Amino acid sequence: MMNSSIEEVTNWLQSNSNRTLHISKQEEKDQDQVELRLERFEHQQQQAQSIDGYGDRHALLLHGPGVVITAGHEAPLPSNAFVIGLDGLTAAEVQDRQVVLTTERGIYSITAI
């Protein structure tokens, strides 16, 4: 089930390439907003975690220029990439203009604008 939902998510991302995406990330009490013009994406699956144990083994990498919006201030997106960790993915909802990914860590809402 999870693989088919990730496949649907990657199909949605493919169909929204070269469009601006609004990404809302909510982890515990932390909420970030990102706007990114999707140039390409990668679905990474690594067998081993990094040495420090930080970083997901399963992730979506969204590549393209963008900005991070926090408390009304905008800053350039570091390295023109946004990572969505998929370890502990519990749900993936794909709709016409939006994808919502729920993981053990948080909720990611991606909307094509």
PDB file of N, CA, C and O in Angstrom, residues 8-9 11-13 15-24 35 38 93-101 108-113:
ATOM      1  N   GLU A   8       1.930   7.306  -6.421  1.00  0.00           N
ATOM      2  CA  GLU A   8       0.949   8.344  -6.756  1.00  0.00           C
ATOM      3  C   GLU A   8       1.511   9.731  -6.463  1.00  0.00           C
ATOM      4  O   GLU A   8       1.299  10.671  -7.236  1.00  0.00           O
ATOM      5  N   VAL A   9       2.216   9.870  -5.341  1.00  0.00           N
ATOM      6  CA  VAL A   9       2.821  11.156  -4.985  1.00  0.00           C
ATOM      7  C   VAL A   9       3.859  11.556  -6.030  1.00  0.00           C
ATOM      8  O   VAL A   9       3.875  12.696  -6.492  1.00  0.00           O
ATOM      9  N   ASN A  11       4.025  10.580  -9.125  1.00  0.00           N
ATOM     10  CA  ASN A  11       3.307  10.911 -10.365  1.00  0.00           C
ATOM     11  C   ASN A  11       2.743  12.328 -10.294  1.00  0.00           C
ATOM     12  O   ASN A  11       2.794  13.082 -11.270  1.00  0.00           O
ATOM     13  N   TRP A  12       2.209  12.703  -9.129  1.00  0.00           N
ATOM     14  CA  TRP A  12       1.655  14.053  -8.942  1.00  0.00           C
ATOM     15  C   TRP A  12       2.770  15.088  -9.078  1.00  0.00           C
ATOM     16  O   TRP A  12       2.616  16.107  -9.751  1.00  0.00           O
ATOM     17  N   LEU A  13       3.915  14.817  -8.434  1.00  0.00           N
ATOM     18  CA  LEU A  13       5.048  15.742  -8.535  1.00  0.00           C
ATOM     19  C   LEU A  13       5.509  15.872  -9.981  1.00  0.00           C
ATOM     20  O   LEU A  13       5.798  16.973 -10.450  1.00  0.00           O
ATOM     21  N   SER A  15       3.724  15.542 -12.643  1.00  0.00           N
ATOM     22  CA  SER A  15       2.752  16.331 -13.412  1.00  0.00           C
ATOM     23  C   SER A  15       2.778  17.809 -13.026  1.00  0.00           C
ATOM     24  O   SER A  15       2.242  18.642 -13.744  1.00  0.00           O
ATOM     25  N   ASN A  16       3.405  18.130 -11.877  1.00  0.00           N
ATOM     26  CA  ASN A  16       3.490  19.529 -11.439  1.00  0.00           C
ATOM     27  C   ASN A  16       4.906  20.091 -11.544  1.00  0.00           C
ATOM     28  O   ASN A  16       5.216  21.115 -10.926  1.00  0.00           O
ATOM     29  N   SER A  17       5.757  19.452 -12.325  1.00  0.00           N
ATOM     30  CA  SER A  17       7.103  19.981 -12.562  1.00  0.00           C
ATOM     31  C   SER A  17       6.997  21.345 -13.228  1.00  0.00           C
ATOM     32  O   SER A  17       6.068  21.593 -14.003  1.00  0.00           O
ATOM     33  N   ASN A  18       7.942  22.203 -12.924  1.00  0.00           N
ATOM     34  CA  ASN A  18       8.008  23.572 -13.452  1.00  0.00           C
ATOM     35  C   ASN A  18       6.834  24.437 -12.984  1.00  0.00           C
ATOM     36  O   ASN A  18       6.526  25.440 -13.599  1.00  0.00           O
ATOM     37  N   ARG A  19       6.191  24.037 -11.906  1.00  0.00           N
ATOM     38  CA  ARG A  19       5.151  24.860 -11.293  1.00  0.00           C
ATOM     39  C   ARG A  19       5.612  25.253  -9.900  1.00  0.00           C
ATOM     40  O   ARG A  19       6.477  24.621  -9.316  1.00  0.00           O
ATOM     41  N   THR A  20       5.007  26.304  -9.377  1.00  0.00           N
ATOM     42  CA  THR A  20       5.325  26.730  -8.022  1.00  0.00           C
ATOM     43  C   THR A  20       4.483  25.918  -7.047  1.00  0.00           C
ATOM     44  O   THR A  20       3.266  25.779  -7.213  1.00  0.00           O
ATOM     45  N   LEU A  21       5.156  25.383  -6.040  1.00  0.00           N
ATOM     46  CA  LEU A  21       4.485  24.603  -5.010  1.00  0.00           C
ATOM     47  C   LEU A  21       4.567  25.349  -3.685  1.00  0.00           C
ATOM     48  O   LEU A  21       5.596  25.926  -3.351  1.00  0.00           O
ATOM     49  N   HIS A  22       3.472  25.344  -2.955  1.00  0.00           N
ATOM     50  CA  HIS A  22       3.449  25.887  -1.596  1.00  0.00           C
ATOM     51  C   HIS A  22       3.486  24.687  -0.659  1.00  0.00           C
ATOM     52  O   HIS A  22       2.621  23.822  -0.738  1.00  0.00           O
ATOM     53  N   ILE A  23       4.498  24.640   0.192  1.00  0.00           N
ATOM     54  CA  ILE A  23       4.681  23.514   1.097  1.00  0.00           C
ATOM     55  C   ILE A  23       4.518  24.010   2.524  1.00  0.00           C
ATOM     56  O   ILE A  23       5.178  24.961   2.943  1.00  0.00           O
ATOM     57  N   SER A  24       3.624  23.369   3.241  1.00  0.00           N
ATOM     58  CA  SER A  24       3.429  23.681   4.656  1.00  0.00           C
ATOM     59  C   SER A  24       3.900  22.480   5.451  1.00  0.00           C
ATOM     60  O   SER A  24       3.440  21.367   5.230  1.00  0.00           O
ATOM     61  N   GLU A  35       7.829  28.180  -0.465  1.00  0.00           N
ATOM     62  CA  GLU A  35       7.373  28.239  -1.850  1.00  0.00           C
ATOM     63  C   GLU A  35       8.558  27.878  -2.715  1.00  0.00           C
ATOM     64  O   GLU A  35       9.649  28.428  -2.543  1.00  0.00           O
ATOM     65  N   LEU A  38       9.285  23.890  -8.636  1.00  0.00           N
ATOM     66  CA  LEU A  38       9.792  22.521  -8.777  1.00  0.00           C
ATOM     67  C   LEU A  38      10.455  22.316 -10.136  1.00  0.00           C
ATOM     68  O   LEU A  38       9.796  22.374 -11.168  1.00  0.00           O
ATOM     69  N   GLU A  93      -2.143  11.355   0.959  1.00  0.00           N
ATOM     70  CA  GLU A  93      -3.382  11.690   0.251  1.00  0.00           C
ATOM     71  C   GLU A  93      -3.028  12.493  -0.981  1.00  0.00           C
ATOM     72  O   GLU A  93      -2.385  13.526  -0.880  1.00  0.00           O
ATOM     73  N   VAL A  94      -3.465  12.024  -2.134  1.00  0.00           N
ATOM     74  CA  VAL A  94      -3.209  12.722  -3.381  1.00  0.00           C
ATOM     75  C   VAL A  94      -4.540  13.220  -3.933  1.00  0.00           C
ATOM     76  O   VAL A  94      -5.458  12.438  -4.153  1.00  0.00           O
ATOM     77  N   GLN A  95      -4.635  14.541  -4.097  1.00  0.00           N
ATOM     78  CA  GLN A  95      -5.818  15.154  -4.687  1.00  0.00           C
ATOM     79  C   GLN A  95      -5.378  15.889  -5.945  1.00  0.00           C
ATOM     80  O   GLN A  95      -4.204  15.857  -6.301  1.00  0.00           O
ATOM     81  N   ASP A  96      -6.308  16.554  -6.583  1.00  0.00           N
ATOM     82  CA  ASP A  96      -6.000  17.219  -7.844  1.00  0.00           C
ATOM     83  C   ASP A  96      -4.900  18.267  -7.695  1.00  0.00           C
ATOM     84  O   ASP A  96      -3.925  18.262  -8.426  1.00  0.00           O
ATOM     85  N   ARG A  97      -5.039  19.170  -6.730  1.00  0.00           N
ATOM     86  CA  ARG A  97      -4.087  20.283  -6.578  1.00  0.00           C
ATOM     87  C   ARG A  97      -3.224  20.162  -5.337  1.00  0.00           C
ATOM     88  O   ARG A  97      -2.454  21.060  -5.034  1.00  0.00           O
ATOM     89  N   GLN A  98      -3.371  19.077  -4.571  1.00  0.00           N
ATOM     90  CA  GLN A  98      -2.669  19.002  -3.292  1.00  0.00           C
ATOM     91  C   GLN A  98      -2.300  17.572  -2.922  1.00  0.00           C
ATOM     92  O   GLN A  98      -3.028  16.632  -3.241  1.00  0.00           O
ATOM     93  N   VAL A  99      -1.163  17.446  -2.246  1.00  0.00           N
ATOM     94  CA  VAL A  99      -0.724  16.177  -1.663  1.00  0.00           C
ATOM     95  C   VAL A  99      -0.496  16.437  -0.181  1.00  0.00           C
ATOM     96  O   VAL A  99       0.106  17.447   0.194  1.00  0.00           O
ATOM     97  N   VAL A 100      -0.989  15.534   0.671  1.00  0.00           N
ATOM     98  CA  VAL A 100      -0.745  15.639   2.103  1.00  0.00           C
ATOM     99  C   VAL A 100      -0.055  14.354   2.554  1.00  0.00           C
ATOM    100  O   VAL A 100      -0.578  13.254   2.359  1.00  0.00           O
ATOM    101  N   LEU A 101       1.128  14.523   3.146  1.00  0.00           N
ATOM    102  CA  LEU A 101       1.895  13.390   3.654  1.00  0.00           C
ATOM    103  C   LEU A 101       1.930  13.466   5.171  1.00  0.00           C
ATOM    104  O   LEU A 101       2.285  14.498   5.731  1.00  0.00           O
ATOM    105  N   TYR A 108       3.013  17.210   6.102  1.00  0.00           N
ATOM    106  CA  TYR A 108       3.491  18.031   4.996  1.00  0.00           C
ATOM    107  C   TYR A 108       2.362  18.178   4.000  1.00  0.00           C
ATOM    108  O   TYR A 108       1.827  17.186   3.510  1.00  0.00           O
ATOM    109  N   SER A 109       2.005  19.410   3.703  1.00  0.00           N
ATOM    110  CA  SER A 109       0.957  19.689   2.727  1.00  0.00           C
ATOM    111  C   SER A 109       1.620  20.407   1.547  1.00  0.00           C
ATOM    112  O   SER A 109       2.255  21.440   1.730  1.00  0.00           O
ATOM    113  N   ILE A 110       1.468  19.842   0.348  1.00  0.00           N
ATOM    114  CA  ILE A 110       2.082  20.413  -0.856  1.00  0.00           C
ATOM    115  C   ILE A 110       0.948  20.809  -1.796  1.00  0.00           C
ATOM    116  O   ILE A 110       0.154  19.944  -2.195  1.00  0.00           O
ATOM    117  N   THR A 111       0.877  22.088  -2.130  1.00  0.00           N
ATOM    118  CA  THR A 111      -0.205  22.594  -2.983  1.00  0.00           C
ATOM    119  C   THR A 111       0.379  23.248  -4.222  1.00  0.00           C
ATOM    120  O   THR A 111       1.308  24.061  -4.121  1.00  0.00           O
ATOM    121  N   ALA A 112      -0.146  22.897  -5.395  1.00  0.00           N
ATOM    122  CA  ALA A 112       0.264  23.557  -6.643  1.00  0.00           C
ATOM    123  C   ALA A 112      -0.470  24.880  -6.742  1.00  0.00           C
ATOM    124  O   ALA A 112      -1.678  24.930  -6.594  1.00  0.00           O
ATOM    125  N   ILE A 113       0.292  25.962  -6.959  1.00  0.00           N
ATOM    126  CA  ILE A 113      -0.336  27.285  -7.065  1.00  0.00           C
ATOM    127  C   ILE A 113      -0.067  27.913  -8.407  1.00  0.00           C
ATOM    128  O   ILE A 113       0.721  27.413  -9.173  1.00  0.00           O
TER     129      ILE A 113
END
